[in-house]
Amino acid sequence: MNLRFLPLVLALTTVAPLAVHAQRMPNPQEMPAPDFQKIPPIKMGTTISGTITAKDLAYVTKKFGQVKCSQFQVTLQESNPSNVIVQVPGEPQKSKFPDSYAPVTVQATGNHLGLGCNYSLTVPDKAKGKQGYLVVLKGVENKQGDLLVTSPQGWQNPMPVPTSGSVGRNFVVGVSEFDIK
């Protein structure tokens, strides 16, 4: 074989198989329009979210140490948590007034109260548009009998439960001191 034809043979053996596998790209104007009726709509849930922070972090830390976010739970319920609760042994607590929707509870996330604890609660359909109490349940008490007290920051209970979108509700934590003797 003559060496002059070697580049031609080499080109045919490497480029020719690639050309066989190539496909023609369709022209976008030739493609059919997408059928938007077949695409399901995206449903966004209604949420209540916010942050739990300390009113006086140094004082809370002095009394309780570093409070973990895992010690807080946020609950949305229809009945006032200050009302008398009926407790039957072996059954969950019930309000003295029947609720039209079941309470929803979520765990606060984050590291500790000094960095702020976050929560995001999905509102059930039966609760939308009604009145509700958004409360923070906590499992924190010190040896002196002091309690952490959590209260709404810039809003009050009961609140109108949102029907759509996302609503922000923040809480502030303080200390309630009791003198145990």
PDB file of C-alpha atoms in Angstrom:
ATOM      1  CA  MET A   1       0.000   0.000   0.000  1.00  0.00           C
ATOM      2  CA  ASN A   2       1.215   3.429  -0.845  1.00  0.00           C
ATOM      3  CA  LEU A   3       1.875   5.694   2.150  1.00  0.00           C
ATOM      4  CA  ARG A   4       0.002   8.537   0.477  1.00  0.00           C
ATOM      5  CA  PHE A   5      -3.300   6.737   0.990  1.00  0.00           C
ATOM      6  CA  LEU A   6      -2.701   5.868   4.667  1.00  0.00           C
ATOM      7  CA  PRO A   7      -4.265   9.129   6.036  1.00  0.00           C
ATOM      8  CA  LEU A   8      -7.314   8.534   3.846  1.00  0.00           C
ATOM      9  CA  VAL A   9      -7.734   4.968   5.090  1.00  0.00           C
ATOM     10  CA  LEU A  10      -7.235   6.095   8.675  1.00  0.00           C
ATOM     11  CA  ALA A  11      -9.870   8.820   8.283  1.00  0.00           C
ATOM     12  CA  LEU A  12     -12.382   6.430   6.748  1.00  0.00           C
ATOM     13  CA  THR A  13     -11.963   3.865   9.513  1.00  0.00           C
ATOM     14  CA  THR A  14     -12.400   6.371  12.361  1.00  0.00           C
ATOM     15  CA  VAL A  15     -14.816   9.010  11.023  1.00  0.00           C
ATOM     16  CA  ALA A  16     -17.076   6.913   8.806  1.00  0.00           C
ATOM     17  CA  PRO A  17     -18.550   4.792  11.680  1.00  0.00           C
ATOM     18  CA  LEU A  18     -19.386   8.000  13.607  1.00  0.00           C
ATOM     19  CA  ALA A  19     -21.269   9.391  10.636  1.00  0.00           C
ATOM     20  CA  VAL A  20     -23.385   6.240  10.441  1.00  0.00           C
ATOM     21  CA  HIS A  21     -24.575   6.666  14.050  1.00  0.00           C
ATOM     22  CA  ALA A  22     -25.326  10.385  13.757  1.00  0.00           C
ATOM     23  CA  GLN A  23     -28.970  11.381  13.711  1.00  0.00           C
ATOM     24  CA  ARG A  24     -30.650  14.422  12.347  1.00  0.00           C
ATOM     25  CA  MET A  25     -31.730  16.917  15.041  1.00  0.00           C
ATOM     26  CA  PRO A  26     -35.389  17.923  14.663  1.00  0.00           C
ATOM     27  CA  ASN A  27     -36.168  21.530  13.939  1.00  0.00           C
ATOM     28  CA  PRO A  28     -37.997  23.077  16.950  1.00  0.00           C
ATOM     29  CA  GLN A  29     -40.593  24.509  14.558  1.00  0.00           C
ATOM     30  CA  GLU A  30     -41.390  20.981  13.355  1.00  0.00           C
ATOM     31  CA  MET A  31     -41.989  19.653  16.881  1.00  0.00           C
ATOM     32  CA  PRO A  32     -45.557  19.509  18.207  1.00  0.00           C
ATOM     33  CA  ALA A  33     -46.511  21.971  20.946  1.00  0.00           C
ATOM     34  CA  PRO A  34     -46.650  20.495  24.467  1.00  0.00           C
ATOM     35  CA  ASP A  35     -50.103  19.580  25.754  1.00  0.00           C
ATOM     36  CA  PHE A  36     -50.375  21.492  29.029  1.00  0.00           C
ATOM     37  CA  GLN A  37     -53.672  19.744  29.837  1.00  0.00           C
ATOM     38  CA  LYS A  38     -51.717  16.526  30.516  1.00  0.00           C
ATOM     39  CA  ILE A  39     -49.347  18.177  33.005  1.00  0.00           C
ATOM     40  CA  PRO A  40     -50.806  17.979  36.528  1.00  0.00           C
ATOM     41  CA  PRO A  41     -50.842  21.256  38.508  1.00  0.00           C
ATOM     42  CA  ILE A  42     -48.372  21.644  41.347  1.00  0.00           C
ATOM     43  CA  LYS A  43     -50.144  21.864  44.691  1.00  0.00           C
ATOM     44  CA  MET A  44     -48.455  24.007  47.292  1.00  0.00           C
ATOM     45  CA  GLY A  45     -49.322  23.197  50.887  1.00  0.00           C
ATOM     46  CA  THR A  46     -50.378  25.843  53.361  1.00  0.00           C
ATOM     47  CA  THR A  47     -47.730  26.219  56.041  1.00  0.00           C
ATOM     48  CA  ILE A  48     -47.087  28.093  59.258  1.00  0.00           C
ATOM     49  CA  SER A  49     -43.404  28.451  60.015  1.00  0.00           C
ATOM     50  CA  GLY A  50     -41.207  30.517  62.252  1.00  0.00           C
ATOM     51  CA  THR A  51     -38.366  30.768  64.725  1.00  0.00           C
ATOM     52  CA  ILE A  52     -38.173  30.258  68.480  1.00  0.00           C
ATOM     53  CA  THR A  53     -35.624  32.568  70.137  1.00  0.00           C
ATOM     54  CA  ALA A  54     -34.735  33.619  73.685  1.00  0.00           C
ATOM     55  CA  LYS A  55     -35.778  37.001  75.104  1.00  0.00           C
ATOM     56  CA  ASP A  56     -32.624  37.105  77.262  1.00  0.00           C
ATOM     57  CA  LEU A  57     -30.309  34.308  76.113  1.00  0.00           C
ATOM     58  CA  ALA A  58     -27.721  34.888  78.854  1.00  0.00           C
ATOM     59  CA  TYR A  59     -30.354  34.551  81.590  1.00  0.00           C
ATOM     60  CA  VAL A  60     -31.981  31.476  80.013  1.00  0.00           C
ATOM     61  CA  THR A  61     -28.548  29.856  79.648  1.00  0.00           C
ATOM     62  CA  LYS A  62     -27.674  30.688  83.276  1.00  0.00           C
ATOM     63  CA  LYS A  63     -30.891  29.051  84.532  1.00  0.00           C
ATOM     64  CA  PHE A  64     -31.176  26.085  82.137  1.00  0.00           C
ATOM     65  CA  GLY A  65     -27.847  25.672  80.379  1.00  0.00           C
ATOM     66  CA  GLN A  66     -27.833  25.286  76.631  1.00  0.00           C
ATOM     67  CA  VAL A  67     -31.432  24.443  75.633  1.00  0.00           C
ATOM     68  CA  LYS A  68     -31.630  22.101  72.632  1.00  0.00           C
ATOM     69  CA  CYS A  69     -34.148  22.691  69.842  1.00  0.00           C
ATOM     70  CA  SER A  70     -35.232  19.057  70.134  1.00  0.00           C
ATOM     71  CA  GLN A  71     -36.865  19.998  73.465  1.00  0.00           C
ATOM     72  CA  PHE A  72     -39.505  22.115  71.678  1.00  0.00           C
ATOM     73  CA  GLN A  73     -42.591  20.992  69.786  1.00  0.00           C
ATOM     74  CA  VAL A  74     -45.041  23.327  68.034  1.00  0.00           C
ATOM     75  CA  THR A  75     -48.742  22.413  67.939  1.00  0.00           C
ATOM     76  CA  LEU A  76     -51.677  23.874  66.034  1.00  0.00           C
ATOM     77  CA  GLN A  77     -54.990  23.059  67.700  1.00  0.00           C
ATOM     78  CA  GLU A  78     -58.508  24.394  67.707  1.00  0.00           C
ATOM     79  CA  SER A  79     -59.110  24.331  71.457  1.00  0.00           C
ATOM     80  CA  ASN A  80     -57.478  26.655  73.935  1.00  0.00           C
ATOM     81  CA  PRO A  81     -54.620  24.785  75.633  1.00  0.00           C
ATOM     82  CA  SER A  82     -55.366  26.711  78.861  1.00  0.00           C
ATOM     83  CA  ASN A  83     -58.805  25.069  79.116  1.00  0.00           C
ATOM     84  CA  VAL A  84     -59.291  22.028  81.298  1.00  0.00           C
ATOM     85  CA  ILE A  85     -57.975  18.904  79.615  1.00  0.00           C
ATOM     86  CA  VAL A  86     -59.649  15.557  80.214  1.00  0.00           C
ATOM     87  CA  GLN A  87     -57.187  12.704  80.699  1.00  0.00           C
ATOM     88  CA  VAL A  88     -58.417   9.114  80.692  1.00  0.00           C
ATOM     89  CA  PRO A  89     -55.678   6.643  81.657  1.00  0.00           C
ATOM     90  CA  GLY A  90     -54.333   4.883  78.573  1.00  0.00           C
ATOM     91  CA  GLU A  91     -55.913   7.359  76.125  1.00  0.00           C
ATOM     92  CA  PRO A  92     -54.648  10.625  74.657  1.00  0.00           C
ATOM     93  CA  GLN A  93     -55.624  13.933  76.288  1.00  0.00           C
ATOM     94  CA  LYS A  94     -58.850  15.521  75.073  1.00  0.00           C
ATOM     95  CA  SER A  95     -60.162  19.061  75.331  1.00  0.00           C
ATOM     96  CA  LYS A  96     -63.415  19.642  77.169  1.00  0.00           C
ATOM     97  CA  PHE A  97     -64.701  21.049  73.874  1.00  0.00           C
ATOM     98  CA  PRO A  98     -64.656  18.822  70.785  1.00  0.00           C
ATOM     99  CA  ASP A  99     -62.363  19.971  67.980  1.00  0.00           C
ATOM    100  CA  SER A 100     -63.337  19.943  64.320  1.00  0.00           C
ATOM    101  CA  TYR A 101     -59.763  19.087  63.316  1.00  0.00           C
ATOM    102  CA  ALA A 102     -57.063  17.012  64.956  1.00  0.00           C
ATOM    103  CA  PRO A 103     -54.088  18.874  66.452  1.00  0.00           C
ATOM    104  CA  VAL A 104     -50.912  18.921  64.354  1.00  0.00           C
ATOM    105  CA  THR A 105     -47.533  18.791  66.115  1.00  0.00           C
ATOM    106  CA  VAL A 106     -44.039  19.200  64.651  1.00  0.00           C
ATOM    107  CA  GLN A 107     -40.584  19.014  66.202  1.00  0.00           C
ATOM    108  CA  ALA A 108     -38.487  22.187  66.203  1.00  0.00           C
ATOM    109  CA  THR A 109     -35.262  21.868  64.238  1.00  0.00           C
ATOM    110  CA  GLY A 110     -31.859  23.395  64.755  1.00  0.00           C
ATOM    111  CA  ASN A 111     -29.015  22.990  67.194  1.00  0.00           C
ATOM    112  CA  HIS A 112     -29.860  25.057  70.278  1.00  0.00           C
ATOM    113  CA  LEU A 113     -31.920  28.057  71.387  1.00  0.00           C
ATOM    114  CA  GLY A 114     -28.931  30.410  71.111  1.00  0.00           C
ATOM    115  CA  LEU A 115     -28.904  29.911  67.335  1.00  0.00           C
ATOM    116  CA  GLY A 116     -32.704  29.934  67.092  1.00  0.00           C
ATOM    117  CA  CYS A 117     -34.971  26.935  66.638  1.00  0.00           C
ATOM    118  CA  ASN A 118     -37.055  26.659  63.467  1.00  0.00           C
ATOM    119  CA  TYR A 119     -40.322  24.920  62.719  1.00  0.00           C
ATOM    120  CA  SER A 120     -42.594  24.458  59.723  1.00  0.00           C
ATOM    121  CA  LEU A 121     -46.080  23.074  60.198  1.00  0.00           C
ATOM    122  CA  THR A 122     -48.371  21.973  57.351  1.00  0.00           C
ATOM    123  CA  VAL A 123     -51.944  23.144  57.944  1.00  0.00           C
ATOM    124  CA  PRO A 124     -54.554  20.380  57.543  1.00  0.00           C
ATOM    125  CA  ASP A 125     -57.404  21.085  55.127  1.00  0.00           C
ATOM    126  CA  LYS A 126     -60.033  20.905  57.905  1.00  0.00           C
ATOM    127  CA  ALA A 127     -58.247  23.685  59.836  1.00  0.00           C
ATOM    128  CA  LYS A 128     -58.009  26.221  56.999  1.00  0.00           C
ATOM    129  CA  GLY A 129     -60.010  29.391  57.595  1.00  0.00           C
ATOM    130  CA  LYS A 130     -60.832  28.530  61.212  1.00  0.00           C
ATOM    131  CA  GLN A 131     -59.447  29.858  64.483  1.00  0.00           C
ATOM    132  CA  GLY A 132     -56.502  28.031  65.969  1.00  0.00           C
ATOM    133  CA  TYR A 133     -54.049  28.154  68.832  1.00  0.00           C
ATOM    134  CA  LEU A 134     -50.399  27.847  67.887  1.00  0.00           C
ATOM    135  CA  VAL A 135     -48.442  26.837  70.982  1.00  0.00           C
ATOM    136  CA  VAL A 136     -44.965  25.625  71.835  1.00  0.00           C
ATOM    137  CA  LEU A 137     -44.750  22.566  74.049  1.00  0.00           C
ATOM    138  CA  LYS A 138     -41.481  22.166  75.863  1.00  0.00           C
ATOM    139  CA  GLY A 139     -39.898  19.598  78.119  1.00  0.00           C
ATOM    140  CA  VAL A 140     -37.608  21.947  80.055  1.00  0.00           C
ATOM    141  CA  GLU A 141     -37.566  22.494  83.817  1.00  0.00           C
ATOM    142  CA  ASN A 142     -34.630  23.110  86.147  1.00  0.00           C
ATOM    143  CA  LYS A 143     -33.993  21.885  89.710  1.00  0.00           C
ATOM    144  CA  GLN A 144     -35.262  25.145  91.244  1.00  0.00           C
ATOM    145  CA  GLY A 145     -38.687  24.618  89.628  1.00  0.00           C
ATOM    146  CA  ASP A 146     -38.233  27.429  87.104  1.00  0.00           C
ATOM    147  CA  LEU A 147     -39.986  26.954  83.781  1.00  0.00           C
ATOM    148  CA  LEU A 148     -39.338  28.169  80.284  1.00  0.00           C
ATOM    149  CA  VAL A 149     -42.286  30.258  79.136  1.00  0.00           C
ATOM    150  CA  THR A 150     -42.880  30.624  75.417  1.00  0.00           C
ATOM    151  CA  SER A 151     -45.093  33.388  74.075  1.00  0.00           C
ATOM    152  CA  PRO A 152     -46.032  34.680  70.617  1.00  0.00           C
ATOM    153  CA  GLN A 153     -43.843  37.476  69.280  1.00  0.00           C
ATOM    154  CA  GLY A 154     -45.879  40.178  67.514  1.00  0.00           C
ATOM    155  CA  TRP A 155     -49.136  38.224  67.208  1.00  0.00           C
ATOM    156  CA  GLN A 156     -51.641  36.579  69.577  1.00  0.00           C
ATOM    157  CA  ASN A 157     -53.706  33.425  70.045  1.00  0.00           C
ATOM    158  CA  PRO A 158     -56.200  32.461  68.820  1.00  0.00           C
ATOM    159  CA  MET A 159     -55.159  33.268  65.294  1.00  0.00           C
ATOM    160  CA  PRO A 160     -56.977  32.839  62.006  1.00  0.00           C
ATOM    161  CA  VAL A 161     -55.551  29.730  60.330  1.00  0.00           C
ATOM    162  CA  PRO A 162     -54.372  30.610  56.805  1.00  0.00           C
ATOM    163  CA  THR A 163     -56.198  29.112  53.827  1.00  0.00           C
ATOM    164  CA  SER A 164     -53.232  29.214  51.430  1.00  0.00           C
ATOM    165  CA  GLY A 165     -49.596  30.158  51.185  1.00  0.00           C
ATOM    166  CA  SER A 166     -47.052  30.406  53.954  1.00  0.00           C
ATOM    167  CA  VAL A 167     -47.437  32.450  57.148  1.00  0.00           C
ATOM    168  CA  GLY A 168     -44.660  33.298  59.589  1.00  0.00           C
ATOM    169  CA  ARG A 169     -45.233  33.174  63.356  1.00  0.00           C
ATOM    170  CA  ASN A 170     -42.276  33.590  65.742  1.00  0.00           C
ATOM    171  CA  PHE A 171     -42.029  32.778  69.456  1.00  0.00           C
ATOM    172  CA  VAL A 172     -39.882  34.243  72.223  1.00  0.00           C
ATOM    173  CA  VAL A 173     -38.733  32.257  75.272  1.00  0.00           C
ATOM    174  CA  GLY A 174     -38.427  33.655  78.789  1.00  0.00           C
ATOM    175  CA  VAL A 175     -38.031  32.268  82.307  1.00  0.00           C
ATOM    176  CA  SER A 176     -40.827  31.934  84.860  1.00  0.00           C
ATOM    177  CA  GLU A 177     -39.297  31.668  88.310  1.00  0.00           C
ATOM    178  CA  PHE A 178     -40.820  29.686  91.163  1.00  0.00           C
ATOM    179  CA  ASP A 179     -39.413  29.589  94.656  1.00  0.00           C
ATOM    180  CA  ILE A 180     -39.566  25.985  95.903  1.00  0.00           C
ATOM    181  CA  LYS A 181     -38.827  25.525  99.593  1.00  0.00           C
TER     182      LYS A 181
END
